[in-house]
Coordinates of C-alpha atoms in Angstrom, one line a residue:
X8 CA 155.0 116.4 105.8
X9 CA 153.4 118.0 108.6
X10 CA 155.0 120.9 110.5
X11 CA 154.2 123.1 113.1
X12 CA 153.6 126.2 110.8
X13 CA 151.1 123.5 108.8
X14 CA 149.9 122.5 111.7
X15 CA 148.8 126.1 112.7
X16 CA 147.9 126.9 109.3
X17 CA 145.3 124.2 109.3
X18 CA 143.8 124.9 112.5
X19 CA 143.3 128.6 111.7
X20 CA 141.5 127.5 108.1
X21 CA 139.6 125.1 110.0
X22 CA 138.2 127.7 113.1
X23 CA 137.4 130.2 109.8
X24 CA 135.6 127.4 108.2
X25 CA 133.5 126.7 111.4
X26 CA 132.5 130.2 112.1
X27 CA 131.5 130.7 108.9
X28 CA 129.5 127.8 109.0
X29 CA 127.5 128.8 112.0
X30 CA 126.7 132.2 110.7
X31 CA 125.4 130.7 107.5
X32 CA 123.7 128.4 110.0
X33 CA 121.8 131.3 111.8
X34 CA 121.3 133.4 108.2
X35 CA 119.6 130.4 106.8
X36 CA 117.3 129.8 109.4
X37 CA 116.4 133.5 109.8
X38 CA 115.2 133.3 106.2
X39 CA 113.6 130.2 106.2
X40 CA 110.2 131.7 106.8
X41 CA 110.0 133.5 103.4
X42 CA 112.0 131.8 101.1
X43 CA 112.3 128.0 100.1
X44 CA 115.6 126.2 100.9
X45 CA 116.3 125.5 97.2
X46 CA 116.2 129.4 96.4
X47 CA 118.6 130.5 99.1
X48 CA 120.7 127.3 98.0
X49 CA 120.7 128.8 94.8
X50 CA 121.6 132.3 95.4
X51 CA 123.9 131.1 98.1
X52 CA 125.9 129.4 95.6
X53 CA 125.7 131.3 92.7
X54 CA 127.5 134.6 94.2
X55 CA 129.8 131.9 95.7
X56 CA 130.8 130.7 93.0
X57 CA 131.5 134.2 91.9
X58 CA 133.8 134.3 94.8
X59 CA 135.8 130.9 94.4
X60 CA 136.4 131.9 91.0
X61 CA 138.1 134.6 92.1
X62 CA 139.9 132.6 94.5
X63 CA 140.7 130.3 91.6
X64 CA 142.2 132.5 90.0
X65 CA 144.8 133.8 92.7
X66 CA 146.1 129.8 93.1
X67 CA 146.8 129.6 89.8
X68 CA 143.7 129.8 87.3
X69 CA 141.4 127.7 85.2
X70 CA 143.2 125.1 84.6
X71 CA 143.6 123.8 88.0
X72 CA 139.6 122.4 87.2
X73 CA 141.1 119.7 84.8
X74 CA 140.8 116.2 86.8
X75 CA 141.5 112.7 85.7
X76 CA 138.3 111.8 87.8
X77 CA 135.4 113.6 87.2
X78 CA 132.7 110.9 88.6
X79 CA 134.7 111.4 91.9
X80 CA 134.1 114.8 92.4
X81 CA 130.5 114.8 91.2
X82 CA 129.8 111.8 93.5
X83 CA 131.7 113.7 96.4
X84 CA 129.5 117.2 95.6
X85 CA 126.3 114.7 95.9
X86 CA 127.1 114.0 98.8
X87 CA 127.4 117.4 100.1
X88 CA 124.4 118.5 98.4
X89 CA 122.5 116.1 100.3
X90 CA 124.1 116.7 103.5
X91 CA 123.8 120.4 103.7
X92 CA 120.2 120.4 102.4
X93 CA 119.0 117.7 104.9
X94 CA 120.6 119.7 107.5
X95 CA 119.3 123.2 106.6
X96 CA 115.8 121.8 106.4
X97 CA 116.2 120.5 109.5
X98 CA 117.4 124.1 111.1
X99 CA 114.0 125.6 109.7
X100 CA 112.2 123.6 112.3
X101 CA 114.7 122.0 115.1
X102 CA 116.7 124.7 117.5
X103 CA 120.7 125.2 116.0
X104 CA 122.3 123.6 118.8
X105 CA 119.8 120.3 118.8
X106 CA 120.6 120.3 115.1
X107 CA 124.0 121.1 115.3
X108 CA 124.5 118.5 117.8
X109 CA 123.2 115.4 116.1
X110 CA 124.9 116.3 112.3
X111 CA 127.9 115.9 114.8
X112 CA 127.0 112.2 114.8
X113 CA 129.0 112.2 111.4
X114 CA 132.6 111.7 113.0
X115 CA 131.7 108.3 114.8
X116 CA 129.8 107.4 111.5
X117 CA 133.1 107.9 109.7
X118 CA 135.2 105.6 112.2
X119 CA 132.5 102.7 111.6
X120 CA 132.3 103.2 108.2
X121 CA 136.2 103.3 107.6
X122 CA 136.0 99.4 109.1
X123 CA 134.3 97.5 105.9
X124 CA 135.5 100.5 103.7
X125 CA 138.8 101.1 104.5
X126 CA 139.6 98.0 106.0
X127 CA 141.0 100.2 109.2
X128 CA 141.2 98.2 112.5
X129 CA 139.0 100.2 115.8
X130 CA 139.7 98.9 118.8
X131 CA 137.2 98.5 121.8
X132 CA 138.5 101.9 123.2
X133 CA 137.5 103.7 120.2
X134 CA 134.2 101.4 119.6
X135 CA 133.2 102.5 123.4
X136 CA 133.3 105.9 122.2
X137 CA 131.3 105.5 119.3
X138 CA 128.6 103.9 121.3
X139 CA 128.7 106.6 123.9
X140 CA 127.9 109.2 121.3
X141 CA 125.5 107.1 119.5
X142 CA 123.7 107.0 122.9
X143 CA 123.5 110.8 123.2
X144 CA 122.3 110.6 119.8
X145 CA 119.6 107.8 121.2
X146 CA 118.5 110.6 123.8
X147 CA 118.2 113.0 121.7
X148 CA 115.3 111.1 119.7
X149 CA 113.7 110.9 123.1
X150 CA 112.3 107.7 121.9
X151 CA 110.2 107.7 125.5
X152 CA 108.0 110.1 123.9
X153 CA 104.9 109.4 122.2
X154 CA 104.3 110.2 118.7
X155 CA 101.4 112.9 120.0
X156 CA 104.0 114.3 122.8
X157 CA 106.9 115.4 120.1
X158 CA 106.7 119.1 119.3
X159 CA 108.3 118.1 116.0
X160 CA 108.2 115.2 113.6
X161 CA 109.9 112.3 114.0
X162 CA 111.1 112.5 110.1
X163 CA 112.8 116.2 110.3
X164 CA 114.4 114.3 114.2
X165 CA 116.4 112.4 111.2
X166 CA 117.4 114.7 108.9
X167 CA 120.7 115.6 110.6
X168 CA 121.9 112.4 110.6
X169 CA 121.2 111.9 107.0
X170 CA 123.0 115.2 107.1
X171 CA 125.6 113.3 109.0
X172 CA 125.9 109.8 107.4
X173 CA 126.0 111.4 103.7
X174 CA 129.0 113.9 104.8
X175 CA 130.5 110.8 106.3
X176 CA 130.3 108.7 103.2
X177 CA 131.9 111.3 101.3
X178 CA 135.0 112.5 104.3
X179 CA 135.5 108.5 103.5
X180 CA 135.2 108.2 100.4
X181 CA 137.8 111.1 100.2
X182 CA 140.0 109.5 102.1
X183 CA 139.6 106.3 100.4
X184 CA 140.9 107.8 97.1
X185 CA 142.7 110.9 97.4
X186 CA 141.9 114.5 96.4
X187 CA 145.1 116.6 94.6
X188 CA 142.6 119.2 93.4
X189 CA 143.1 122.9 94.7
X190 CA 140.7 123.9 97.8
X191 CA 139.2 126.6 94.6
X192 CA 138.6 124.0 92.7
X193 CA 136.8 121.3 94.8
X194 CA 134.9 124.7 96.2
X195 CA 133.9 125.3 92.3
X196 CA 133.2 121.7 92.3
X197 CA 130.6 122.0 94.9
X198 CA 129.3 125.6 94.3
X199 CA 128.4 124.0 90.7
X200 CA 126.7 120.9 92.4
X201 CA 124.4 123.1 93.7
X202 CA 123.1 125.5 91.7
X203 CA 122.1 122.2 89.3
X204 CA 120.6 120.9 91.6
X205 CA 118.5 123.8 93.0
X206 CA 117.8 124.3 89.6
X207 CA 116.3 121.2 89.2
X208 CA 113.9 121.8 92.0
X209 CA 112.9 124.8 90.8
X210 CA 111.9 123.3 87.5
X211 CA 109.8 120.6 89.4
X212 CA 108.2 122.6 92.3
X213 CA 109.7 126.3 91.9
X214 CA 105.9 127.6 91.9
X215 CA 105.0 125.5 95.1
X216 CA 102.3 123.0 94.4
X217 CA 103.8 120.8 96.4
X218 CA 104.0 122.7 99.5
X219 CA 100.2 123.8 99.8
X220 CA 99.2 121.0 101.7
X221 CA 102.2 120.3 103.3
X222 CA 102.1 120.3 107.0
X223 CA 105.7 119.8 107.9
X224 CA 107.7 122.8 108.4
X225 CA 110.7 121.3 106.6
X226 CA 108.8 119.7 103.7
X227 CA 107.1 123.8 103.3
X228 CA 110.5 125.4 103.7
X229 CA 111.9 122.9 100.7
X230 CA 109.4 123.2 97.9
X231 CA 108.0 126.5 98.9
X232 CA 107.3 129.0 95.9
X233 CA 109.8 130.7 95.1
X234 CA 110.2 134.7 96.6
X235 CA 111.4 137.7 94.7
X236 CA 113.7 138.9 98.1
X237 CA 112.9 142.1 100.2
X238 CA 115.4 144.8 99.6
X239 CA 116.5 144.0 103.4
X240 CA 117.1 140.6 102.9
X241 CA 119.3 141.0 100.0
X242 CA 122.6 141.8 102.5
X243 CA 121.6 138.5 104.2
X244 CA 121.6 137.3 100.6
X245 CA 124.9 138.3 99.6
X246 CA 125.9 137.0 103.0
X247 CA 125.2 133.7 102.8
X248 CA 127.3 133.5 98.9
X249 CA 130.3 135.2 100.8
X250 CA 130.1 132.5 103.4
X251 CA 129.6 129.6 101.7
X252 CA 132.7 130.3 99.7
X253 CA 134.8 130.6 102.2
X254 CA 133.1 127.7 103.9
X255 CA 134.2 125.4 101.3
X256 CA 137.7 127.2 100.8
X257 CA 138.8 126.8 104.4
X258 CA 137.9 123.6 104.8
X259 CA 139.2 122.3 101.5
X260 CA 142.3 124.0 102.9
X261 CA 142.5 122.9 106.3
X262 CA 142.4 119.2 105.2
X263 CA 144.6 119.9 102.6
X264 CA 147.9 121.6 104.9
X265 CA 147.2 119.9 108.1
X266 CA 146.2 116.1 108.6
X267 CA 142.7 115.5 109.7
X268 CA 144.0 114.1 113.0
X269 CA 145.1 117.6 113.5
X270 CA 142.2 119.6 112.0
X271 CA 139.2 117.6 113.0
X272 CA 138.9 118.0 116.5
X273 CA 138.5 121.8 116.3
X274 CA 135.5 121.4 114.2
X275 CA 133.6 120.9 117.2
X276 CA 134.1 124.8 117.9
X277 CA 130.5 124.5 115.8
X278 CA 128.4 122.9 118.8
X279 CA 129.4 125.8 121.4
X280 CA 128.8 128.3 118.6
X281 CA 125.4 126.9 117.7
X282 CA 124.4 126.8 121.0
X283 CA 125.7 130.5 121.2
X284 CA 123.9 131.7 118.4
X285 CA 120.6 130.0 119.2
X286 CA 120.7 131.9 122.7
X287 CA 121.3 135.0 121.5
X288 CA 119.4 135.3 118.5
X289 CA 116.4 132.6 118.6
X290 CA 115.7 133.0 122.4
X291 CA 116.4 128.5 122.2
X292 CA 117.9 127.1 124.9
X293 CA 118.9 123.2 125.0
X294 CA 116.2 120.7 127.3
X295 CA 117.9 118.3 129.7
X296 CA 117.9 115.2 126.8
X297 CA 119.4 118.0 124.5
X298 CA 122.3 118.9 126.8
X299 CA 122.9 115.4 127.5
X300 CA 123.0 114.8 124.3
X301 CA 126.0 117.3 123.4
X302 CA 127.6 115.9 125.8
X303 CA 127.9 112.7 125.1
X304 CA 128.1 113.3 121.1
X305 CA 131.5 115.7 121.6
X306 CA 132.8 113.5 124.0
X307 CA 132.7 110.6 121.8
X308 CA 133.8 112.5 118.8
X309 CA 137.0 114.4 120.9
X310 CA 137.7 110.9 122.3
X311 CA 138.0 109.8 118.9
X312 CA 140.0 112.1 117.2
X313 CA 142.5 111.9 120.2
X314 CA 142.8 108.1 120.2
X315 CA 143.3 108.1 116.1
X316 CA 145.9 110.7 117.0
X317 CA 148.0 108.8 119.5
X318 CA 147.8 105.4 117.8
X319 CA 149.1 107.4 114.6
X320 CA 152.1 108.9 116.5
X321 CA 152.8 105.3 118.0
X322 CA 152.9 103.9 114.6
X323 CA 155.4 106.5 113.1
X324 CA 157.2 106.8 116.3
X325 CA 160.1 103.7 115.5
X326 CA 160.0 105.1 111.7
X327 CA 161.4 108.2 112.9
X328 CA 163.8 106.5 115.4
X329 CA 165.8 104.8 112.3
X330 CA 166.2 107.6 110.9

């Protein structure tokens, strides 16, 4: 049951988790110039897994990894996978807020998807929203420009909402079927995921023969070769292991002592952040469509959340009452 302590408890994890995220945001794309994407994914999540181990270890130790479904939490980690590499590609060549901003399409993708999946009734209110934000999504596209006119590819315009969708299928998909595990252990769970993974790609394009004729900037940043790192980039290195660790600690914690009712709405402490860091550090500032965009996209999403939250206190409302 949640409290108020839980209640603050979660909110805290989840405001960790987000500014974590968006300095691991701004690392990434600083070293996305020298190093390929599966290489940092790599060494990102080999030190933290060194880290959530440890973490493991304080909630209770190794055998809080045993599960009774192990397909689950490989499908879940898939799904992550996917989602955090489509979106890091993506922040090699979009700006971090623009990016940012349209992976934040994956909140109203979770309240359509929860209608066939779920079998969860939306109402017109909530379905409003959703088109509202899919709108700002819409503008962001800036389908009145030309092919020719687009500083960028249309293909990397997409990534963060496969970014978005795949981290929606799995948010769910978890809610779908439950999750006992220990925020270590789905963190191991993940941290595992990827280094297999970027493993994988190493084997099949670690010495960059697919990149040479590669024009896209996110196709490059993906299979480039891979880069012994600079002595200076190492602390960037180690960096990015601490935070992804306690990326995917907080988070599995937030969800885990708070509801996501509660939780969720201050995820979207990460747009204003991005927008923040892109300022400050990559001299980007959000167009018109851009801002628009944000606008529309966080409105919807809040909107959301809020609605879900007051139809779930009306429905538990006459529960408490008998009692």
């Amino acid at each position: 049951m949640e409290t108020r302590d839980t209640s603050t408890l979660g909110i805290l994890f989840i405001l960790i988790g987000m500014g974590a995220i968006s300095i691991n945001d701004v690392l990434i794309k600083q070293l996305s110039g020298g190093y390929p994407l599966h290489q940092l994914v790599f060494t990102r999540s080999s030190i933290g897994l060194i880290f959530s181990i440890f973490l493991l270890q304080l909630e209770g130790g190794w055998g809080l990894l045993k599960t009774s479904s192990p397909g689950l939490h490989l499908l879940r980690a898939l799904m992550v996978v996917i989602s955090n590499m489509s979106f890091f590609a993506a922040i090699a060549v979009l700006p971090l807020a623009e990016t940012t901003a349209l992976f934040f399409a994956a909140p109203l993708m979770i309240t359509l998807l929860s209608i066939p999946i779920l079998g969860e009734k939306v109402g017109p209110m909530r379905l409003s929203a959703v088109l509202v934000g899919f709108i700002g999504v819409l503008i962001m596209q800036r389908p009145w420009q030309s092919v020719a006119d687009t500083d960028v590819n249309r293909i990397v315009l997409l990534l963060p909402i496969v970014a978005a969708l795949t981290y929606a299928i799995n948010q769910v998909m978890t809610r779908k079927l439950g999750v006992s595990s220990k925020a270590s252990a789905l963190a191991i769970y993940i941290q595992v995921t990827f280094i297999f993974v970027s493993l994988g790609f190493y084997m099949v394009a670690g010495d960059g023969r697919y990149a040479v004729d590669a024009e896209n900037g996110a196709v490059v940043f993906l299979l480039r070769a891979w880069q012994w790192p600079l002595p200076g980039d190492w602390p960037y290195m180690l960096g990015l292991g601490f935070l992804s660790a306690i990326v995917g600690y907080c988070l599995g914690q937030a969800y885990r002592v708070s509801s996501a009712a509660t939780v969720a709405p201050f995820e979207y402490i990460g747009l204003p952040l991005a927008v923040l860091w892109g300022f400050a550090i990559f001299s980007e500032l959000p167009d018109l469509a851009v801002t628009l965009g944000i606008v529309l996209i966080m409105g919807a999403g809040l909107f959301v959340f809020l609605r879900e939250r007051m139809l779930a206190k009306r429905i538990t409302r006459p529960t408490n009452m008998r009692r």
